[in-house]
Amino acid sequence: MPSSPRVVIIGAGIVGTNLADELTARGWDQVTVVDQGPLPLTGGSSSHAPGLVFQTNASKTMTELARYTVEKFSGLDLDGAWCFNQVGGLEVATTPERMADLQRRHGWATSWGIESHIVDTDECLRLHPLLDRDRVLGGFHIPTDGLAKAPRVVAALTRRAQARGAVFQGSTRVTGIEQSGGRVTGVRTADGVLPADIVVCCAGFWGQAVGAMVGMTVPLLPLAHQYVKTGQIAELVGRGDERMEAGLPILRHQDQDLYFREHVDRLGIGSYAHRPMPVRLSELDEDGEITASAMPSMLPFTEEDFAPSWEQSAALLPALRSAKVEEGFNGIFSFTPDGGPLIGESPEVSGFWIAEAVWVTHSAGVARTVAQLLVDGRSEVDLHGCDVHRFEEVQLGEDYVSETSQQNFVEIYDVLHPLQPKESPRNLRVSPFHARQKELGAVFLEAAGWERPHWYEANAPLVAQLPEAWVPPERDAWSAQFHSPIAAAEAWRTREGVAMYDMTPLKRLEVTGPGALALLERLTTGKMDKSVGSVTYTLALDEAGGVRSDLTVARLGADRFQVGANGNLDLDYLRRQLPADGSVQVRDITGATCCIGVWGPLARDLVQPLSREDFSNEGLKYFRAMPARIGGIPVTAMRLSYVGELGWEIYTSGEYGLRLWDVLWEAGQDLGVIAAGRAAFNSLRLEKGYRAWGHDMTTEHNPYEAGLGFAVRPQKGDFVGRDALAGVSADTVTRRLACLVVDDRRSVVLGHEPVYLDGRPAGYVTSAAFGHTVGAPIAYAWLPASATPGTAVEIEYFGRRIPATVAAEPLVDPEMARIRR
């Protein structure tokens, strides 16, 4: 029987030992774990982690990772001693705003299948008697949360992995990564080279330094975080079993950026309320030695930073008023620009992987996904929000990583709206139309560094002109944030006139070369071998048939294709799939080009007089592309419309962008042309049933479940994922992405809310918006396939159930007459 690959894991903390356990459990028998510190307490974050495991997260993926951590650690012990104490979790509210946020968090937990309860003040006091009744308005209780004893977990997993053949080497400093021909061959240490076919860096906040050994940017920032233990508290003496250390639920007081846990008869308190404290690796280990008595991840306590948090702790827990801080330290954790972990393989050096910025909460879940990636080639859980390659190049700069990571530290417990953009850094990426957009009063949100107009204040006068059927209802305070009724006016003018949309931020890739056609045929579900000028909506699947991405592929030449993609992950995927013979080149052309979507029933009246080319329905049919000149400017016009109206995506190179905008704008004045933003766009695309990858479907869903079976052409021949879809159809799936129309037009949901069928949680909302054309809120949601059109459901929104009805889709122009005129 052939042996498994040789794997070297760098880092023997809670991530590395979990990974060794997961790999050896799958039969991989050549696993070596090295760490610069002594075993078993190596001096990294795992050595001092408070061990709180709160599972609830706005991200389904992060909740899944935490859920598996709970499941795995609950089954572990070390010589009969506990590794996970399932005391439950309690988050309390001291303000109405926090109480509303806890209702929303309860919705997330319900959506992702985690049992949780909103509880009143009395129940909070029953669960945690040390609370001040007069301060607590209510709480959010998760019975399955608990405490992980991180050092004990590490020791138990080390022992289990060793029993299966894994080798652990402590006090072994990694000095380099050996490679040959673009692949790793070993890990260089002071004691020699450890041969390796795969290297996985789980070095925690040292990950940046290890990644640099292969030229890989690891966008994390080590930050210090304060943790203290009190002296003995009389109210805790003799409460429970000292061996379990805690009987009260772990407690979060997010209004003051605090959390609490028991240590037998003392309390541990963690604070995010202090100033961000970035840490330089060079300051930790100046002498090059790490010993059991010197924990480099535990910095001296700065008492002055904790003083306000101590006051707030005593206000919430009166028993602390007679207690003192007995010990404290500033422990180092890793933060990232968006708060997510970093998982992935180096783009330049095959076989070099990282699993970084992972906290105890998600450690086992992350280790399982990495083991699945290595052994099976895919993860069961969607990882697009964890993939290290999700960031754009500008987001990898040291200053960007530092500023955004520190901001994430500051905001970690804040009530954040799903549309809330970062305040800084801004204006990193702007389209050529930015100056004109500012003149029109664009309200910008931000994504991937791009400034994206959400609506334009110049259109405010149109709100008073809205026909009665188009007047939007008043919104509640939450859904009214980062929203304006101007979006309704912009949607109206798109449906009945003509509007210009800035589509520049959407990722564009150029795939060229004699092997380009064959590559795209292999990687996509659609037929690519069409005439020059064809445009194809298609999917990229993984080997299990999950939707890796949806793409729009335009054939602009025999060997030249333009791919409309979803982000940097698509670029990374295409580059990894390039044939070794150099017959295909992939280039990101997003920043060098720009795009205006000109859409609406008057779109042809605007564009045709500006061009000698034929923009008639016969001259440029739906899903066709052609080169043209508009006002003398060379463009590529694609007959596409993600708002469901007549029109084109008009592309040109960056230097012509401003001129193109001005030509179209001036020519459209007699037609009442407007600029329109993403708020209107999102409403219009949902009315047409157009999916957004990463929101409506991911690798966890197959095309037929997602309602995208029409984009799959099995008859074209082999492609990635084809075999996995054999026998699958829209008739065989057990769940579907369903269109819901909310019965009460005043109830606008935003996404991630649980959906109830027959009184029980049955799914969750993916995308949502007010449908201005249909005059009702719209939501797309994953539901059992039995929920056919006409089925009554309920959406839970801040603790109340909102009736909705499953509807046939699309809601607007199902005959496609408007878009094809």
PDB file of C-alpha atoms in Angstrom, residues 154 201 320 550 556:
ATOM      1  CA  VAL A 154      -3.123  20.338  22.737  1.00  0.00           C
ATOM      2  CA  CYS A 201       2.261  26.805   8.508  1.00  0.00           C
ATOM      3  CA  LEU A 320     -16.076  42.477  42.105  1.00  0.00           C
ATOM      4  CA  ASP A 550     -20.467  31.889 -11.663  1.00  0.00           C
ATOM      5  CA  LEU A 556     -13.623  38.299 -28.223  1.00  0.00           C
TER       6      LEU A 556
END
